[in-house]
Coordinates of C-alpha atoms in Angstrom, one line a residue:
Chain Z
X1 CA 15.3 -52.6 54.3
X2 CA 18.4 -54.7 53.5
X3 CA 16.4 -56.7 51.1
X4 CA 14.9 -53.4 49.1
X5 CA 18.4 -52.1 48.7
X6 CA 20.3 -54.6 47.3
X7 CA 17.1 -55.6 45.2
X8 CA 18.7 -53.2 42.2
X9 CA 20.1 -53.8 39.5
X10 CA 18.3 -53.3 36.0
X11 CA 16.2 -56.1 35.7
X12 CA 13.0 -53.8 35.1
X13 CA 13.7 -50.9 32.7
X14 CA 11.9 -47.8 33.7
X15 CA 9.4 -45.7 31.3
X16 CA 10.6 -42.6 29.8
X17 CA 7.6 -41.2 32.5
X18 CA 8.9 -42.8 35.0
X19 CA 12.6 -41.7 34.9
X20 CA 11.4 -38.3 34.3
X21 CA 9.1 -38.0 37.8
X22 CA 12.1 -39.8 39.1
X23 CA 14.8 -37.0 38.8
X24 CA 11.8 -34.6 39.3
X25 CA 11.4 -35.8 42.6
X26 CA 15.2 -35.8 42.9
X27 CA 15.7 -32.1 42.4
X28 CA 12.7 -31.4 44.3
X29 CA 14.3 -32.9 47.8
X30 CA 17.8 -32.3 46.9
X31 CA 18.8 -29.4 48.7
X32 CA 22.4 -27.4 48.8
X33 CA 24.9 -30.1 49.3
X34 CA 22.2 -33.0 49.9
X35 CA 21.7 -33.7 46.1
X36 CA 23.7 -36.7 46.1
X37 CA 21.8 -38.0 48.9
X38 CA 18.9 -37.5 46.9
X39 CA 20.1 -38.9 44.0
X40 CA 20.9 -42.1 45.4
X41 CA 17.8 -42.6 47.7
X42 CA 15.0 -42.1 44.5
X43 CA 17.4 -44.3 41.8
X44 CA 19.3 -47.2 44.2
X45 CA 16.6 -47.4 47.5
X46 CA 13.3 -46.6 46.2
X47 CA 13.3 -47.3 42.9
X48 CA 15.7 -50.2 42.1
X49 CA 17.1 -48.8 38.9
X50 CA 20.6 -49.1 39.7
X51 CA 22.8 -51.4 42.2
X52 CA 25.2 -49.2 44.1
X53 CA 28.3 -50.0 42.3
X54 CA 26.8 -49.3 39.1
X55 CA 25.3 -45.5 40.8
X56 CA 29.0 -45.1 42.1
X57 CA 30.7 -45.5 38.8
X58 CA 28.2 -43.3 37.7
X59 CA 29.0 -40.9 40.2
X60 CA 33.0 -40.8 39.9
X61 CA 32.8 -40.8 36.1
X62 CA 29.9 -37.4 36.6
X63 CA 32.8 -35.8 38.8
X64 CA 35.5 -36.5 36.2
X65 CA 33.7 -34.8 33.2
X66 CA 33.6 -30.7 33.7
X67 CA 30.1 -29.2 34.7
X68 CA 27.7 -29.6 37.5
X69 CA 28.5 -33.1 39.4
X70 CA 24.6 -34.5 39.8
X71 CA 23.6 -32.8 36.5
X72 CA 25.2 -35.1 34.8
X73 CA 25.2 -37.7 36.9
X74 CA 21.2 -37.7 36.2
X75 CA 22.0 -37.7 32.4
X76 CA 24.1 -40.6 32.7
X77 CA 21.7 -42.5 34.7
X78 CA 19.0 -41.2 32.2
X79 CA 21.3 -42.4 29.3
X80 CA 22.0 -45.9 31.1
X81 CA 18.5 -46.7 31.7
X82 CA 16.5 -45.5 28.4
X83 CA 19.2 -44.2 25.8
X84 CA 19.1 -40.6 24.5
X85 CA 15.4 -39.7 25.7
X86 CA 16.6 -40.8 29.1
X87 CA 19.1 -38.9 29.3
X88 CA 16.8 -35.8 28.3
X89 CA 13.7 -36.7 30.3
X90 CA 16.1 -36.9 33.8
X91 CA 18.0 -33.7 32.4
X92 CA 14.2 -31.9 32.1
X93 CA 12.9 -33.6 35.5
X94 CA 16.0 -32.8 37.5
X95 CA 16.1 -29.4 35.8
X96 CA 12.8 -27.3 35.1
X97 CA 10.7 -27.5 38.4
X98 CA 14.0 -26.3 40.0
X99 CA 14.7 -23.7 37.1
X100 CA 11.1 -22.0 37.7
X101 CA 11.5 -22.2 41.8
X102 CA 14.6 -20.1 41.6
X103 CA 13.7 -17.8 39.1
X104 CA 10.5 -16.8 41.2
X105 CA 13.0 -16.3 44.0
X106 CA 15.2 -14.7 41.9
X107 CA 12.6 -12.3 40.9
X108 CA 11.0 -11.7 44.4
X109 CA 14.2 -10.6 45.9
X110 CA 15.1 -8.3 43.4
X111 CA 11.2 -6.9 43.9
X112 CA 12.3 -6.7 47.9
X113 CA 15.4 -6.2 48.5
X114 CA 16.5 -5.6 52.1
X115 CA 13.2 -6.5 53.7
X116 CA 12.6 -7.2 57.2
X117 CA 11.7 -10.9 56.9
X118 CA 15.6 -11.5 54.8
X119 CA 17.3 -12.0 58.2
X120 CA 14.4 -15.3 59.6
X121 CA 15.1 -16.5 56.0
X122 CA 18.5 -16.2 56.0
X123 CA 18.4 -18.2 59.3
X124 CA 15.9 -21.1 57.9
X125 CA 18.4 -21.6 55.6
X126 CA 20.9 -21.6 57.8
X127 CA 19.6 -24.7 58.8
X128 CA 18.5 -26.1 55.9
X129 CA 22.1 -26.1 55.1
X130 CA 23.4 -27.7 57.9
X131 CA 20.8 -30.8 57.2
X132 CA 21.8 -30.9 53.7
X133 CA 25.4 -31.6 54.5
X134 CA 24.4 -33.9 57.4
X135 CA 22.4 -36.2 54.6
X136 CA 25.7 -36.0 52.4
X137 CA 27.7 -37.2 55.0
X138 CA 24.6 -39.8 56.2
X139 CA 25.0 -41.1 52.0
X140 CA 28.7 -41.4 52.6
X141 CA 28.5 -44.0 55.8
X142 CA 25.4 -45.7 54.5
X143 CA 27.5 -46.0 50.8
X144 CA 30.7 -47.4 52.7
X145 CA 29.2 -49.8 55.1
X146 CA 27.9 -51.5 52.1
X147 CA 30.8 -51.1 49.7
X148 CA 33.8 -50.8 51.2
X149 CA 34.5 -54.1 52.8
X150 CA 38.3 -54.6 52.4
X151 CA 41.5 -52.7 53.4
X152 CA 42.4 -51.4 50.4
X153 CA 39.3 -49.7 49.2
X154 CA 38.8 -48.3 52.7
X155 CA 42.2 -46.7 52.4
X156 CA 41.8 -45.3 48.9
X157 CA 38.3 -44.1 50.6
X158 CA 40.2 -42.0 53.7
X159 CA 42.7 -40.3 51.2
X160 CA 40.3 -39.5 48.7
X161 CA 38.0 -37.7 51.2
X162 CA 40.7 -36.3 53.9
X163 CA 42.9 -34.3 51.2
X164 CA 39.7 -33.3 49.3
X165 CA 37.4 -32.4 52.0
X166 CA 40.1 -31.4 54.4
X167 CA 43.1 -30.5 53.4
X168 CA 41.3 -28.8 50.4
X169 CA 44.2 -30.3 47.7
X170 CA 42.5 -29.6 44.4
X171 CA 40.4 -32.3 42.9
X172 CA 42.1 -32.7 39.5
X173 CA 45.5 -33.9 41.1
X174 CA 44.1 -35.7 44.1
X175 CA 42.5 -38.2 41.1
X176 CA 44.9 -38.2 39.1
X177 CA 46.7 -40.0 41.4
X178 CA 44.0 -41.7 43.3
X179 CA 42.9 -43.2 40.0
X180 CA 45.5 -45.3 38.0
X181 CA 46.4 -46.7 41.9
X182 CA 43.1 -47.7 42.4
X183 CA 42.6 -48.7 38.8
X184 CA 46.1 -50.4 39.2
X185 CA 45.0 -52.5 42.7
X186 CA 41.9 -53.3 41.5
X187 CA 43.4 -55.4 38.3
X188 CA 46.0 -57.0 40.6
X189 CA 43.1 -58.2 42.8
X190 CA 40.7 -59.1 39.5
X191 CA 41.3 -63.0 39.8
X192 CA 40.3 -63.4 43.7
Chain T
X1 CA 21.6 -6.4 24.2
X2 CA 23.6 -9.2 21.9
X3 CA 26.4 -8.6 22.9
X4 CA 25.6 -9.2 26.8
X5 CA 24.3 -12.6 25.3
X6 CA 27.7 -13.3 23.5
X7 CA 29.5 -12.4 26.9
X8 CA 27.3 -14.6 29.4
X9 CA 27.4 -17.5 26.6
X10 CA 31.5 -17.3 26.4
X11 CA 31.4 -17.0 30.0
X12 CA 29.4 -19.9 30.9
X13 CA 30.4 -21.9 28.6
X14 CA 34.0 -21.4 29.5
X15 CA 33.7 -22.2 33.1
X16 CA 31.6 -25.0 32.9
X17 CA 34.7 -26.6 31.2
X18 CA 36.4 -25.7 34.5
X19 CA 34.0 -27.5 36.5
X20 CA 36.0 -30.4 37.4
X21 CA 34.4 -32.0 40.5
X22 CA 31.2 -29.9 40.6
X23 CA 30.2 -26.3 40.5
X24 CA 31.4 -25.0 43.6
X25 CA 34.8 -24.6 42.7
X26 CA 33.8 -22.0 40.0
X27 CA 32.2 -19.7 42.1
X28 CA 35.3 -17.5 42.7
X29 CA 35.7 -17.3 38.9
X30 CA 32.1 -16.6 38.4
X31 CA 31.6 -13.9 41.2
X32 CA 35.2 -12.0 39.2
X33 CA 33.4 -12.3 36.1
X34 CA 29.8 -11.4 36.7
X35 CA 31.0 -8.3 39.5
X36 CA 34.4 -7.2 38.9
X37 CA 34.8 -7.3 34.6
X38 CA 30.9 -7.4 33.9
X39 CA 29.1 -5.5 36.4
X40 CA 26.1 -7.2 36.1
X41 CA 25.8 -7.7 39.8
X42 CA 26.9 -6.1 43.2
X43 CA 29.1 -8.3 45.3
X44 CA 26.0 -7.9 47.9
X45 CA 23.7 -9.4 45.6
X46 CA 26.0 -11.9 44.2
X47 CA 26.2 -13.4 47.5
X48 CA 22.4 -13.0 47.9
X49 CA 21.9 -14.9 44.7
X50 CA 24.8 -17.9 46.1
X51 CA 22.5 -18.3 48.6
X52 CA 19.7 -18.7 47.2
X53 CA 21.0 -21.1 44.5
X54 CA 22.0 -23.2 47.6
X55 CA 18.6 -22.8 50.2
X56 CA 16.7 -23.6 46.8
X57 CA 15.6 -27.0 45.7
X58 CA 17.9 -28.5 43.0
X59 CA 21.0 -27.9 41.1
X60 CA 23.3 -24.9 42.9
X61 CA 24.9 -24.6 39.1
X62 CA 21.4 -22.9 38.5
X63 CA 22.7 -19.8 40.2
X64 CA 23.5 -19.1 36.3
X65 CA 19.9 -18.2 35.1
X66 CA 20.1 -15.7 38.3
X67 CA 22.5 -13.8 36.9
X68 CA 21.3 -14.5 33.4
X69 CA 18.1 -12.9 34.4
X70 CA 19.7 -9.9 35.8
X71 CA 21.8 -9.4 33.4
X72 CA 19.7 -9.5 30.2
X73 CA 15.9 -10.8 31.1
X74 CA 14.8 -13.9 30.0
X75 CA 17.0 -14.4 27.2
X76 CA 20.0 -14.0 29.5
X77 CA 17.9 -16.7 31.7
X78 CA 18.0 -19.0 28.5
X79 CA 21.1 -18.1 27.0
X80 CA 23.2 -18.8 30.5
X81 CA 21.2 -22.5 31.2
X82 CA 22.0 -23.5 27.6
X83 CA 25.7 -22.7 28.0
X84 CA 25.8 -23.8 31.7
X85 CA 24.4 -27.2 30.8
X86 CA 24.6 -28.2 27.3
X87 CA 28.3 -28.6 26.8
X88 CA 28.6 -31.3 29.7
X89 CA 25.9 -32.8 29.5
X90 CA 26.8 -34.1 25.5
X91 CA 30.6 -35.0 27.3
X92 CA 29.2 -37.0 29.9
X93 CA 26.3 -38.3 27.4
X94 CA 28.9 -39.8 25.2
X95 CA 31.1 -41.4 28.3
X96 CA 27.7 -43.2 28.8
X97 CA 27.2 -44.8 25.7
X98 CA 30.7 -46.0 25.7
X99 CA 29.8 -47.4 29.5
X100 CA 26.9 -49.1 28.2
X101 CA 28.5 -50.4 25.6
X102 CA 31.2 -52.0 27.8
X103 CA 28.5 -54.0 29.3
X104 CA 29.7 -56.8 31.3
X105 CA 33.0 -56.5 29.9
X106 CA 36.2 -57.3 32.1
X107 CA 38.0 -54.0 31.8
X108 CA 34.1 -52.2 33.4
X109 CA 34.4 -54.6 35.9
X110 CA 37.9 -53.4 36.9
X111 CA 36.9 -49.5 36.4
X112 CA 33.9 -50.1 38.5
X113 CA 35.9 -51.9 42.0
X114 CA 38.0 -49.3 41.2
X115 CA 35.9 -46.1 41.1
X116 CA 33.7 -47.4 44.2
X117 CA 36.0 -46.5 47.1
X118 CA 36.7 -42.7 45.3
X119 CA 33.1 -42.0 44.9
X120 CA 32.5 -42.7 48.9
X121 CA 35.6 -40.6 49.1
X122 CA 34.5 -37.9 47.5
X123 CA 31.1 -38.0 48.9
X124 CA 32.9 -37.6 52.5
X125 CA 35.1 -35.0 50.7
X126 CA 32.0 -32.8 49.6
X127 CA 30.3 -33.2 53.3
X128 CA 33.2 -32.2 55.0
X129 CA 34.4 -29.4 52.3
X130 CA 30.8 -27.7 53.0
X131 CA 31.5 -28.4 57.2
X132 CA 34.4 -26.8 57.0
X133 CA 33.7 -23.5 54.9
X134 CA 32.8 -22.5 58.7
X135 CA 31.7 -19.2 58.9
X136 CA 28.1 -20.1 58.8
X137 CA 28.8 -23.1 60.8
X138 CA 27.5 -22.4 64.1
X139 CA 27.2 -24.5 67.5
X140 CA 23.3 -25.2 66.7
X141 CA 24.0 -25.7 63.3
X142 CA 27.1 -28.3 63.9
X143 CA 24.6 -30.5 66.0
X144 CA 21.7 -29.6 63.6
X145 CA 24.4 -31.5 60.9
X146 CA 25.6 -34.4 63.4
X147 CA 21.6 -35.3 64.1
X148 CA 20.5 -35.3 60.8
X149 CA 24.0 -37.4 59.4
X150 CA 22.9 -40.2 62.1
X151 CA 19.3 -40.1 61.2
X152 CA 19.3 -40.6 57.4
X153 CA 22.6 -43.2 58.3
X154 CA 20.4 -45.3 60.2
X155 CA 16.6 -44.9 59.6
X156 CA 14.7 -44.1 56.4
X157 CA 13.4 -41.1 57.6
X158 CA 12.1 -38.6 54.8
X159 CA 14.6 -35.8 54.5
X160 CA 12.2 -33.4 54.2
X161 CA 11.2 -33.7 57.7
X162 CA 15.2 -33.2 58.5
X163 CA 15.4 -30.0 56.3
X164 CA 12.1 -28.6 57.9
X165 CA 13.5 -29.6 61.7
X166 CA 16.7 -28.1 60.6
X167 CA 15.4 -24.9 59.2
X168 CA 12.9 -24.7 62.6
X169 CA 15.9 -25.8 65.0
X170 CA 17.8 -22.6 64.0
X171 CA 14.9 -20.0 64.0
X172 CA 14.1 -21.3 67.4
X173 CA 17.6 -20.9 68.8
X174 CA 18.3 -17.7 66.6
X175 CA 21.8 -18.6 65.0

């Protein structure tokens, strides 16, 4: 398992089929808050596209720009592993099986609204929920037990996720100051 | 009929600019829009339609062709995706080429040590945000959340099984 996961890297470039039943797959599993999780599973475990350092600058630079975090964290990755066409075959794959799903949803609620049946599928997804968050978090520890070794990073880590994901601060100003200090330690340590 | 398309394009367009750090944190701004100025939607069904854009496979930021479709059909449907999506994705597009470019440079190797720790940061920060927005969390649903973070932590378990447990752990208990 070790072995397949630090295998990555992108020392065989994917076919423009490839990447596209990639992210299709992707937004296939990804449910609610688990998209990350699914994101990193297909591209860094099964696949070996990217290493995870590569996937998390991927990730913190797809928060940073506006829109919809894994949206364009699959163009990016598209973009990094076949150029333009990437990045629009993982935009289509990520996006069009999902698009059709929700708009037969979308049109089979508004066909029975306040059925019977609403309140057992209100409760399935209760619990789908609550296992999409629980495979975010799962992504978290299995992405710092590999990656966050020293001090330092752990640290940054803690504050980044406690005033975010607790304290609720806004995003925008938690990294703008989370960033130039880590940006800032991580020069300073650049010769060890 | 064009002018509804003007509106949800401005709209969406608009906030997915203010999407810093994902969609959720445009909901509020979306459900005022769409219910309050727009009427497009009851508050009721806007809720209905958060839902589903969460219990749904893929992006939640889809929630726009919902509200697209009710508002004006198909071409709402279109109209709202293009506006949703297209303005970020060119952004982040062109913050990729200059990535790629960088290569193996010694400024990406500095940006990269130093992005690692905030993107596991804000990975625990999304897990816990969602934890803590409560109301739905229940006692069944809490473990339901603790089980499944240890499982896909430790053991390559398909999450699929874990979503299908999940959803059968809570129709069995009832809430």
């Amino acid at each position: 398992m070790r072995n397949r996961e630090t295998a990555g890297g992108s020392s065989t470039s994917p076919t423009l089929t490839q990447v596209f039943w990639g992210f299709v797959t992707i937004g296939l599993m990804g449910f609610g808050g688990g998209l990350t999780a699914s994101v990193r599973r297909e591209v860094v475990s099964r696949r070996g596209w990217l290493d995870d350092r590569q996937f998390l600058s991927g990730y913190a630079l797809s928060q940073l720009v506006p829109g919809a975090t894994n949206v364009n964290l699959a163009v990016f990755i598209g973009s990094q592993l076949r150029g333009l066409s990437g990045a629009l075959v993982a935009f289509a794959g990520l996006t069009a099986p999902p698009l059709v799903i929700m708009l037969s949803i979308g049109a089979l609620y508004f066909h029975m609204q306040g059925n019977v049946g609403s309140a057992w599928f209100s409760l399935a997804l209760t619990g789908m929920g609550a296992v999409a968050v629980g495979l975010n978090l799962g992504t978290g520890i299995r992405l710092a037990r590999r990656n966050i070794r020293r001090l330092v990073p752990f640290a940054i880590m803690t504050v980044v996720a406690l005033s975010i994901g607790v304290f609720g601060l806004p995003l925008l100003y938690v990294l703008a100051v989370m960033m130039p200090l880590s940006l800032l330690l991580a020069w300073l340590s650049r010769q060890r | 009929m064009s002018q509804i398309l003007v509106q949800l394009a401005s709209l969406f367009v608009v906030l997915s600019m203010l999407a810093f750090g994902g969609g959720a944190g445009i909901i509020p701004d979306m459900q005022r829009a769409v219910v309050d100025q727009y009427h497009w939607l009851t508050a009721r069904e806007f809720l209905d339609m958060f839902a589903i854009s969460r219990a749904a496979p893929g992006p939640g930021s889809l929630i726009v062709v919902l509200i697209g479709q009710k508002a004006a059909g198909a071409a709402g449907a279109a109209v709202s995706f293009v506006a949703m999506f297209a303005p970020s994705c060119i952004v982040i597009y062109l913050v990729s080429r200059v990535w790629h470019r960088a290569g193996k440079s010694a400024w990406r190797d500095v940006v990269e040590r130093a992005f690692a720790p905030i993107a596991v940061g804000l990975t625990f920060a999304s897990g816990f945000a969602l934890l803590l927005q409560g109301s739905e969390h229940s006692v069944a649903a809490y473990a339901v959340t603790a089980v499944a973070t240890g499982a896909f932590a430790l053991t390559e378990i398909n999450p699929l099984f874990l979503l299908g447990g999940g959803a059968a752990v809570l129709l069995l208990v009832g809430g």
